[in-house]
Amino acid sequence: MFNNPVPVSPEQHSAIKIRQQGTIEHLVDRQFTPVFFGEFNKVSAHYPIFFVYEEQSKQYRPIAVFGLLEKQNLFLHQGRWDAAYVPASLRSYPFSIARAENTDDQWMVCLHPDSELVSTTEGQAIFDENKQPTEFYQSLTRFLQDLLAHEVASVETTTLLQQLDLFKEEALKFTDSSGKQGALNGFHVIDQEKLAALSDSDFLKLRKLNALDAIYHHLSSLDRVSDLVRRLG
């Protein structure tokens, strides 16, 4: 995720404004970003979707991959994002949602104060003169609440996939235009053989979570690695 997020509060951020027009230079070295199962159908059309294991949560998280080298983003072109769909976690910037410390079900809205979109002189205020949320911030909060719902559903789905032992480690392997081979380690994918061998009852569990379409979108998205190679040149 982005660096240094802090919980939003009217006491600390009453003067904060958000610029509506900014650069996307903060994404220059953004090699991947978290995505939600609910957007796999759109993400898979442009980016390969892998899973990474997070030691802190002991869970797997789906990500969209933007580059084949460390801190590489192949989707920035002349200051613009070069794809029809931008993952939701990027569209919420400079805000994000995070789990409150020492809780399993409490979440908070966070701000990335170092963003070039954050100002005290221009842009949309997030609190009014009475330190009440503005309409702009309320609209943003509703969007973040939608993201939270997707996050909760994604965690539920990845937990089930983990319980069914459907993840396998698989490096992202590629060969560039010069014939040089490369690989990114630490990635995981759904094991198709184990998926096909599931019992009817376990398969039904995935179906009840509406996870099957997302799984197939994930598997089809792996073909997008070749698109990254073409962008690499």
PDB file of C-alpha atoms in Angstrom:
ATOM      1  CA  MET A   1       0.000   0.000   0.000  1.00  0.00           C
ATOM      2  CA  PHE A   2       1.010   3.672  -0.122  1.00  0.00           C
ATOM      3  CA  ASN A   3       3.341   5.030   2.539  1.00  0.00           C
ATOM      4  CA  ASN A   4       2.504   6.725   5.832  1.00  0.00           C
ATOM      5  CA  PRO A   5      -1.312   6.642   6.019  1.00  0.00           C
ATOM      6  CA  VAL A   6      -2.839   8.266   9.109  1.00  0.00           C
ATOM      7  CA  PRO A   7      -6.405   7.998  10.449  1.00  0.00           C
ATOM      8  CA  VAL A   8      -8.617  10.901   9.395  1.00  0.00           C
ATOM      9  CA  SER A   9      -9.969  13.050  12.214  1.00  0.00           C
ATOM     10  CA  PRO A  10     -11.633  16.505  12.258  1.00  0.00           C
ATOM     11  CA  GLU A  11      -9.242  17.604  15.011  1.00  0.00           C
ATOM     12  CA  GLN A  12      -6.135  16.968  12.916  1.00  0.00           C
ATOM     13  CA  HIS A  13      -7.451  17.466   9.378  1.00  0.00           C
ATOM     14  CA  SER A  14     -10.023  20.264   9.576  1.00  0.00           C
ATOM     15  CA  ALA A  15      -7.914  22.418   7.232  1.00  0.00           C
ATOM     16  CA  ILE A  16      -7.185  19.705   4.684  1.00  0.00           C
ATOM     17  CA  LYS A  17      -8.324  20.112   1.091  1.00  0.00           C
ATOM     18  CA  ILE A  18      -8.029  17.636  -1.783  1.00  0.00           C
ATOM     19  CA  ARG A  19      -6.947  18.787  -5.211  1.00  0.00           C
ATOM     20  CA  GLN A  20      -9.120  17.308  -7.946  1.00  0.00           C
ATOM     21  CA  GLN A  21      -6.470  17.681 -10.627  1.00  0.00           C
ATOM     22  CA  GLY A  22      -3.109  16.200  -9.826  1.00  0.00           C
ATOM     23  CA  THR A  23      -0.377  14.111 -11.282  1.00  0.00           C
ATOM     24  CA  ILE A  24       0.018  10.385 -10.988  1.00  0.00           C
ATOM     25  CA  GLU A  25       3.736  10.552 -10.360  1.00  0.00           C
ATOM     26  CA  HIS A  26       3.180   8.714  -7.073  1.00  0.00           C
ATOM     27  CA  LEU A  27       2.490   5.616  -9.207  1.00  0.00           C
ATOM     28  CA  VAL A  28       5.775   5.680 -11.135  1.00  0.00           C
ATOM     29  CA  ASP A  29       7.341   2.899  -9.044  1.00  0.00           C
ATOM     30  CA  ARG A  30       4.046   1.145  -8.262  1.00  0.00           C
ATOM     31  CA  GLN A  31       4.670  -2.419  -9.467  1.00  0.00           C
ATOM     32  CA  PHE A  32       1.366  -3.831  -8.203  1.00  0.00           C
ATOM     33  CA  THR A  33      -1.707  -2.920  -6.193  1.00  0.00           C
ATOM     34  CA  PRO A  34      -4.300  -4.858  -4.164  1.00  0.00           C
ATOM     35  CA  VAL A  35      -7.523  -5.685  -5.987  1.00  0.00           C
ATOM     36  CA  PHE A  36     -10.885  -7.052  -4.897  1.00  0.00           C
ATOM     37  CA  PHE A  37     -12.630 -10.184  -6.120  1.00  0.00           C
ATOM     38  CA  GLY A  38     -15.604  -8.051  -7.143  1.00  0.00           C
ATOM     39  CA  GLU A  39     -13.509  -6.256  -9.784  1.00  0.00           C
ATOM     40  CA  PHE A  40     -11.660  -9.292 -11.174  1.00  0.00           C
ATOM     41  CA  ASN A  41     -13.799  -9.241 -14.336  1.00  0.00           C
ATOM     42  CA  LYS A  42     -12.544  -5.731 -15.198  1.00  0.00           C
ATOM     43  CA  VAL A  43      -9.016  -6.098 -13.824  1.00  0.00           C
ATOM     44  CA  SER A  44      -8.369  -9.332 -15.719  1.00  0.00           C
ATOM     45  CA  ALA A  45      -8.916  -7.595 -19.070  1.00  0.00           C
ATOM     46  CA  HIS A  46      -5.784  -5.492 -18.545  1.00  0.00           C
ATOM     47  CA  TYR A  47      -3.545  -6.884 -15.795  1.00  0.00           C
ATOM     48  CA  PRO A  48      -2.366 -10.285 -14.573  1.00  0.00           C
ATOM     49  CA  ILE A  49      -3.820 -11.133 -11.170  1.00  0.00           C
ATOM     50  CA  PHE A  50      -1.653 -13.009  -8.688  1.00  0.00           C
ATOM     51  CA  PHE A  51      -1.844 -13.603  -4.951  1.00  0.00           C
ATOM     52  CA  VAL A  52       0.750 -12.711  -2.328  1.00  0.00           C
ATOM     53  CA  TYR A  53       0.950 -14.109   1.181  1.00  0.00           C
ATOM     54  CA  GLU A  54       0.964 -11.530   3.959  1.00  0.00           C
ATOM     55  CA  GLU A  55       2.857 -12.697   7.028  1.00  0.00           C
ATOM     56  CA  GLN A  56       1.151 -10.241   9.363  1.00  0.00           C
ATOM     57  CA  SER A  57      -2.410 -11.338   8.560  1.00  0.00           C
ATOM     58  CA  LYS A  58      -1.471 -14.921   7.599  1.00  0.00           C
ATOM     59  CA  GLN A  59      -3.714 -14.505   4.570  1.00  0.00           C
ATOM     60  CA  TYR A  60      -3.416 -14.256   0.810  1.00  0.00           C
ATOM     61  CA  ARG A  61      -4.209 -11.012  -0.999  1.00  0.00           C
ATOM     62  CA  PRO A  62      -4.969 -10.651  -4.713  1.00  0.00           C
ATOM     63  CA  ILE A  63      -2.926  -8.089  -6.611  1.00  0.00           C
ATOM     64  CA  ALA A  64      -2.817  -6.650 -10.116  1.00  0.00           C
ATOM     65  CA  VAL A  65       0.718  -6.589 -11.508  1.00  0.00           C
ATOM     66  CA  PHE A  66       1.897  -3.546 -13.495  1.00  0.00           C
ATOM     67  CA  GLY A  67       5.566  -4.336 -14.114  1.00  0.00           C
ATOM     68  CA  LEU A  68       8.111  -7.098 -14.577  1.00  0.00           C
ATOM     69  CA  LEU A  69      10.988  -5.417 -12.765  1.00  0.00           C
ATOM     70  CA  GLU A  70      11.176  -4.102  -9.220  1.00  0.00           C
ATOM     71  CA  LYS A  71       9.429  -0.726  -8.841  1.00  0.00           C
ATOM     72  CA  GLN A  72       8.384  -0.760 -12.496  1.00  0.00           C
ATOM     73  CA  ASN A  73       5.019   0.460 -13.743  1.00  0.00           C
ATOM     74  CA  LEU A  74       4.410  -0.133 -17.445  1.00  0.00           C
ATOM     75  CA  PHE A  75       0.993   1.548 -17.441  1.00  0.00           C
ATOM     76  CA  LEU A  76       2.176   5.138 -17.122  1.00  0.00           C
ATOM     77  CA  HIS A  77       2.533   6.889 -20.453  1.00  0.00           C
ATOM     78  CA  GLN A  78       3.224  10.611 -20.761  1.00  0.00           C
ATOM     79  CA  GLY A  79       1.719  11.295 -17.360  1.00  0.00           C
ATOM     80  CA  ARG A  80      -1.469   9.339 -18.023  1.00  0.00           C
ATOM     81  CA  TRP A  81      -2.710   5.887 -17.045  1.00  0.00           C
ATOM     82  CA  ASP A  82      -2.580   3.685 -20.137  1.00  0.00           C
ATOM     83  CA  ALA A  83      -5.473   1.279 -19.522  1.00  0.00           C
ATOM     84  CA  ALA A  84      -9.245   1.554 -19.684  1.00  0.00           C
ATOM     85  CA  TYR A  85      -9.764   0.338 -16.116  1.00  0.00           C
ATOM     86  CA  VAL A  86      -7.997   1.671 -13.025  1.00  0.00           C
ATOM     87  CA  PRO A  87      -8.188  -0.620  -9.959  1.00  0.00           C
ATOM     88  CA  ALA A  88     -10.374   0.729  -7.171  1.00  0.00           C
ATOM     89  CA  SER A  89      -7.564   0.895  -4.618  1.00  0.00           C
ATOM     90  CA  LEU A  90      -5.803   3.468  -6.834  1.00  0.00           C
ATOM     91  CA  ARG A  91      -8.943   5.528  -7.421  1.00  0.00           C
ATOM     92  CA  SER A  92      -9.442   6.126  -3.707  1.00  0.00           C
ATOM     93  CA  TYR A  93      -6.044   7.802  -3.333  1.00  0.00           C
ATOM     94  CA  PRO A  94      -5.062   9.807  -1.263  1.00  0.00           C
ATOM     95  CA  PHE A  95      -7.476   7.952   1.009  1.00  0.00           C
ATOM     96  CA  SER A  96      -7.588   4.309   1.965  1.00  0.00           C
ATOM     97  CA  ILE A  97      -9.228   2.013   4.488  1.00  0.00           C
ATOM     98  CA  ALA A  98      -7.329   0.144   7.169  1.00  0.00           C
ATOM     99  CA  ARG A  99      -8.170  -2.213   9.975  1.00  0.00           C
ATOM    100  CA  ALA A 100      -8.070  -0.524  13.375  1.00  0.00           C
ATOM    101  CA  GLU A 101      -5.340  -1.803  15.654  1.00  0.00           C
ATOM    102  CA  ASN A 102      -6.151  -4.767  17.894  1.00  0.00           C
ATOM    103  CA  THR A 103      -9.523  -5.400  16.232  1.00  0.00           C
ATOM    104  CA  ASP A 104     -10.881  -7.820  13.672  1.00  0.00           C
ATOM    105  CA  ASP A 105     -13.981  -5.923  12.570  1.00  0.00           C
ATOM    106  CA  GLN A 106     -13.261  -2.221  13.078  1.00  0.00           C
ATOM    107  CA  TRP A 107     -12.039  -0.174  10.133  1.00  0.00           C
ATOM    108  CA  MET A 108     -10.984   3.433   9.698  1.00  0.00           C
ATOM    109  CA  VAL A 109     -10.531   5.943   6.886  1.00  0.00           C
ATOM    110  CA  CYS A 110      -6.900   6.910   6.424  1.00  0.00           C
ATOM    111  CA  LEU A 111      -5.240   9.790   4.588  1.00  0.00           C
ATOM    112  CA  HIS A 112      -1.836   9.795   2.913  1.00  0.00           C
ATOM    113  CA  PRO A 113      -0.741  13.300   3.921  1.00  0.00           C
ATOM    114  CA  ASP A 114       2.409  13.352   1.780  1.00  0.00           C
ATOM    115  CA  SER A 115       0.367  13.096  -1.419  1.00  0.00           C
ATOM    116  CA  GLU A 116       0.610  15.978  -3.894  1.00  0.00           C
ATOM    117  CA  LEU A 117      -3.195  15.951  -3.914  1.00  0.00           C
ATOM    118  CA  VAL A 118      -3.340  17.078  -0.261  1.00  0.00           C
ATOM    119  CA  SER A 119      -3.379  20.827   0.320  1.00  0.00           C
ATOM    120  CA  THR A 120      -4.458  23.460   2.820  1.00  0.00           C
ATOM    121  CA  THR A 121      -4.997  26.200   0.236  1.00  0.00           C
ATOM    122  CA  GLU A 122      -6.824  24.713  -2.759  1.00  0.00           C
ATOM    123  CA  GLY A 123      -9.208  21.895  -3.557  1.00  0.00           C
ATOM    124  CA  GLN A 124     -12.233  20.305  -1.910  1.00  0.00           C
ATOM    125  CA  ALA A 125     -12.440  20.580   1.869  1.00  0.00           C
ATOM    126  CA  ILE A 126     -13.160  17.381   3.779  1.00  0.00           C
ATOM    127  CA  PHE A 127     -14.515  19.177   6.874  1.00  0.00           C
ATOM    128  CA  ASP A 128     -16.501  22.414   7.111  1.00  0.00           C
ATOM    129  CA  GLU A 129     -15.968  25.299   9.514  1.00  0.00           C
ATOM    130  CA  ASN A 130     -17.849  23.327  12.197  1.00  0.00           C
ATOM    131  CA  LYS A 131     -15.554  20.329  11.678  1.00  0.00           C
ATOM    132  CA  GLN A 132     -18.390  18.375  10.121  1.00  0.00           C
ATOM    133  CA  PRO A 133     -17.817  16.183   7.047  1.00  0.00           C
ATOM    134  CA  THR A 134     -18.469  18.003   3.781  1.00  0.00           C
ATOM    135  CA  GLU A 135     -20.618  16.569   0.981  1.00  0.00           C
ATOM    136  CA  PHE A 136     -17.409  15.797  -0.904  1.00  0.00           C
ATOM    137  CA  TYR A 137     -16.025  13.787   2.006  1.00  0.00           C
ATOM    138  CA  GLN A 138     -19.352  12.048   2.605  1.00  0.00           C
ATOM    139  CA  SER A 139     -19.404  10.946  -1.042  1.00  0.00           C
ATOM    140  CA  LEU A 140     -15.839   9.722  -0.712  1.00  0.00           C
ATOM    141  CA  THR A 141     -16.737   7.859   2.469  1.00  0.00           C
ATOM    142  CA  ARG A 142     -19.552   6.064   0.658  1.00  0.00           C
ATOM    143  CA  PHE A 143     -17.073   4.978  -2.011  1.00  0.00           C
ATOM    144  CA  LEU A 144     -14.704   3.731   0.691  1.00  0.00           C
ATOM    145  CA  GLN A 145     -17.561   1.889   2.359  1.00  0.00           C
ATOM    146  CA  ASP A 146     -18.149   0.092  -0.938  1.00  0.00           C
ATOM    147  CA  LEU A 147     -14.450  -0.784  -1.000  1.00  0.00           C
ATOM    148  CA  LEU A 148     -14.718  -2.053   2.549  1.00  0.00           C
ATOM    149  CA  ALA A 149     -17.585  -4.339   1.560  1.00  0.00           C
ATOM    150  CA  HIS A 150     -15.433  -5.662  -1.282  1.00  0.00           C
ATOM    151  CA  GLU A 151     -12.503  -6.069   1.105  1.00  0.00           C
ATOM    152  CA  VAL A 152     -14.567  -8.073   3.589  1.00  0.00           C
ATOM    153  CA  ALA A 153     -15.905 -10.289   0.788  1.00  0.00           C
ATOM    154  CA  SER A 154     -12.386 -10.760  -0.600  1.00  0.00           C
ATOM    155  CA  VAL A 155     -11.024 -11.778   2.806  1.00  0.00           C
ATOM    156  CA  GLU A 156     -13.877 -14.266   3.203  1.00  0.00           C
ATOM    157  CA  THR A 157     -13.150 -15.741  -0.215  1.00  0.00           C
ATOM    158  CA  THR A 158      -9.376 -15.975   0.199  1.00  0.00           C
ATOM    159  CA  THR A 159      -9.889 -17.553   3.620  1.00  0.00           C
ATOM    160  CA  LEU A 160     -12.013 -20.282   2.058  1.00  0.00           C
ATOM    161  CA  LEU A 161      -9.517 -20.791  -0.775  1.00  0.00           C
ATOM    162  CA  GLN A 162      -6.797 -21.139   1.823  1.00  0.00           C
ATOM    163  CA  GLN A 163      -8.838 -23.620   3.849  1.00  0.00           C
ATOM    164  CA  LEU A 164      -9.365 -25.669   0.694  1.00  0.00           C
ATOM    165  CA  ASP A 165      -5.602 -25.587   0.038  1.00  0.00           C
ATOM    166  CA  LEU A 166      -6.100 -24.151  -3.446  1.00  0.00           C
ATOM    167  CA  PHE A 167      -3.102 -21.819  -3.529  1.00  0.00           C
ATOM    168  CA  LYS A 168       0.214 -22.840  -4.999  1.00  0.00           C
ATOM    169  CA  GLU A 169       3.381 -20.817  -5.288  1.00  0.00           C
ATOM    170  CA  GLU A 170       4.225 -19.951  -8.862  1.00  0.00           C
ATOM    171  CA  ALA A 171       6.774 -17.431 -10.066  1.00  0.00           C
ATOM    172  CA  LEU A 172       5.778 -14.945 -12.738  1.00  0.00           C
ATOM    173  CA  LYS A 173       8.062 -16.086 -15.554  1.00  0.00           C
ATOM    174  CA  PHE A 174       8.665 -14.167 -18.763  1.00  0.00           C
ATOM    175  CA  THR A 175      10.985 -13.850 -21.728  1.00  0.00           C
ATOM    176  CA  ASP A 176      11.635 -10.358 -23.055  1.00  0.00           C
ATOM    177  CA  SER A 177      12.023  -9.311 -26.685  1.00  0.00           C
ATOM    178  CA  SER A 178      15.782  -9.966 -26.595  1.00  0.00           C
ATOM    179  CA  GLY A 179      15.222 -13.530 -25.428  1.00  0.00           C
ATOM    180  CA  LYS A 180      16.338 -12.865 -21.860  1.00  0.00           C
ATOM    181  CA  GLN A 181      14.358 -14.820 -19.278  1.00  0.00           C
ATOM    182  CA  GLY A 182      13.186 -13.412 -15.976  1.00  0.00           C
ATOM    183  CA  ALA A 183      11.036 -14.369 -13.018  1.00  0.00           C
ATOM    184  CA  LEU A 184       9.290 -12.650 -10.111  1.00  0.00           C
ATOM    185  CA  ASN A 185       9.113 -14.877  -7.053  1.00  0.00           C
ATOM    186  CA  GLY A 186       6.745 -14.843  -4.098  1.00  0.00           C
ATOM    187  CA  PHE A 187       3.565 -15.016  -6.165  1.00  0.00           C
ATOM    188  CA  HIS A 188       0.777 -17.573  -5.865  1.00  0.00           C
ATOM    189  CA  VAL A 189      -2.019 -18.757  -8.146  1.00  0.00           C
ATOM    190  CA  ILE A 190      -5.050 -21.031  -7.884  1.00  0.00           C
ATOM    191  CA  ASP A 191      -4.044 -24.659  -8.390  1.00  0.00           C
ATOM    192  CA  GLN A 192      -6.255 -25.801 -11.271  1.00  0.00           C
ATOM    193  CA  GLU A 193      -5.711 -29.493 -10.574  1.00  0.00           C
ATOM    194  CA  LYS A 194      -6.829 -29.134  -6.961  1.00  0.00           C
ATOM    195  CA  LEU A 195      -9.758 -26.982  -8.067  1.00  0.00           C
ATOM    196  CA  ALA A 196     -10.901 -29.683 -10.482  1.00  0.00           C
ATOM    197  CA  ALA A 197     -10.522 -32.342  -7.785  1.00  0.00           C
ATOM    198  CA  LEU A 198     -12.710 -30.586  -5.198  1.00  0.00           C
ATOM    199  CA  SER A 199     -15.590 -32.511  -3.733  1.00  0.00           C
ATOM    200  CA  ASP A 200     -19.099 -31.438  -4.691  1.00  0.00           C
ATOM    201  CA  SER A 201     -19.638 -29.980  -1.220  1.00  0.00           C
ATOM    202  CA  ASP A 202     -16.451 -27.885  -1.326  1.00  0.00           C
ATOM    203  CA  PHE A 203     -17.200 -26.725  -4.871  1.00  0.00           C
ATOM    204  CA  LEU A 204     -20.625 -25.619  -3.667  1.00  0.00           C
ATOM    205  CA  LYS A 205     -18.984 -23.539  -0.931  1.00  0.00           C
ATOM    206  CA  LEU A 206     -17.140 -21.565  -3.592  1.00  0.00           C
ATOM    207  CA  ARG A 207     -20.301 -21.202  -5.619  1.00  0.00           C
ATOM    208  CA  LYS A 208     -22.221 -19.811  -2.629  1.00  0.00           C
ATOM    209  CA  LEU A 209     -19.567 -17.121  -2.215  1.00  0.00           C
ATOM    210  CA  ASN A 210     -19.841 -16.237  -5.928  1.00  0.00           C
ATOM    211  CA  ALA A 211     -16.138 -17.031  -6.127  1.00  0.00           C
ATOM    212  CA  LEU A 212     -16.108 -19.193  -9.243  1.00  0.00           C
ATOM    213  CA  ASP A 213     -16.314 -16.397 -11.819  1.00  0.00           C
ATOM    214  CA  ALA A 214     -13.514 -14.532 -10.031  1.00  0.00           C
ATOM    215  CA  ILE A 215     -11.356 -17.662  -9.989  1.00  0.00           C
ATOM    216  CA  TYR A 216     -11.769 -18.132 -13.728  1.00  0.00           C
ATOM    217  CA  HIS A 217     -11.029 -14.446 -14.347  1.00  0.00           C
ATOM    218  CA  HIS A 218      -7.871 -14.828 -12.266  1.00  0.00           C
ATOM    219  CA  LEU A 219      -6.756 -17.820 -14.297  1.00  0.00           C
ATOM    220  CA  SER A 220      -7.484 -16.111 -17.622  1.00  0.00           C
ATOM    221  CA  SER A 221      -5.662 -12.975 -16.465  1.00  0.00           C
ATOM    222  CA  LEU A 222      -2.370 -14.860 -16.350  1.00  0.00           C
ATOM    223  CA  ASP A 223      -2.303 -14.470 -20.136  1.00  0.00           C
ATOM    224  CA  ARG A 224      -1.847 -10.734 -19.533  1.00  0.00           C
ATOM    225  CA  VAL A 225       1.791 -11.414 -18.596  1.00  0.00           C
ATOM    226  CA  SER A 226       2.514 -11.466 -22.324  1.00  0.00           C
ATOM    227  CA  ASP A 227       0.974  -7.977 -22.551  1.00  0.00           C
ATOM    228  CA  LEU A 228       3.453  -6.768 -19.918  1.00  0.00           C
ATOM    229  CA  VAL A 229       6.293  -8.229 -21.981  1.00  0.00           C
ATOM    230  CA  ARG A 230       5.091  -6.299 -25.039  1.00  0.00           C
ATOM    231  CA  ARG A 231       4.965  -3.097 -22.995  1.00  0.00           C
ATOM    232  CA  LEU A 232       8.460  -3.824 -21.746  1.00  0.00           C
ATOM    233  CA  GLY A 233       9.685  -3.697 -25.350  1.00  0.00           C
TER     234      GLY A 233
END
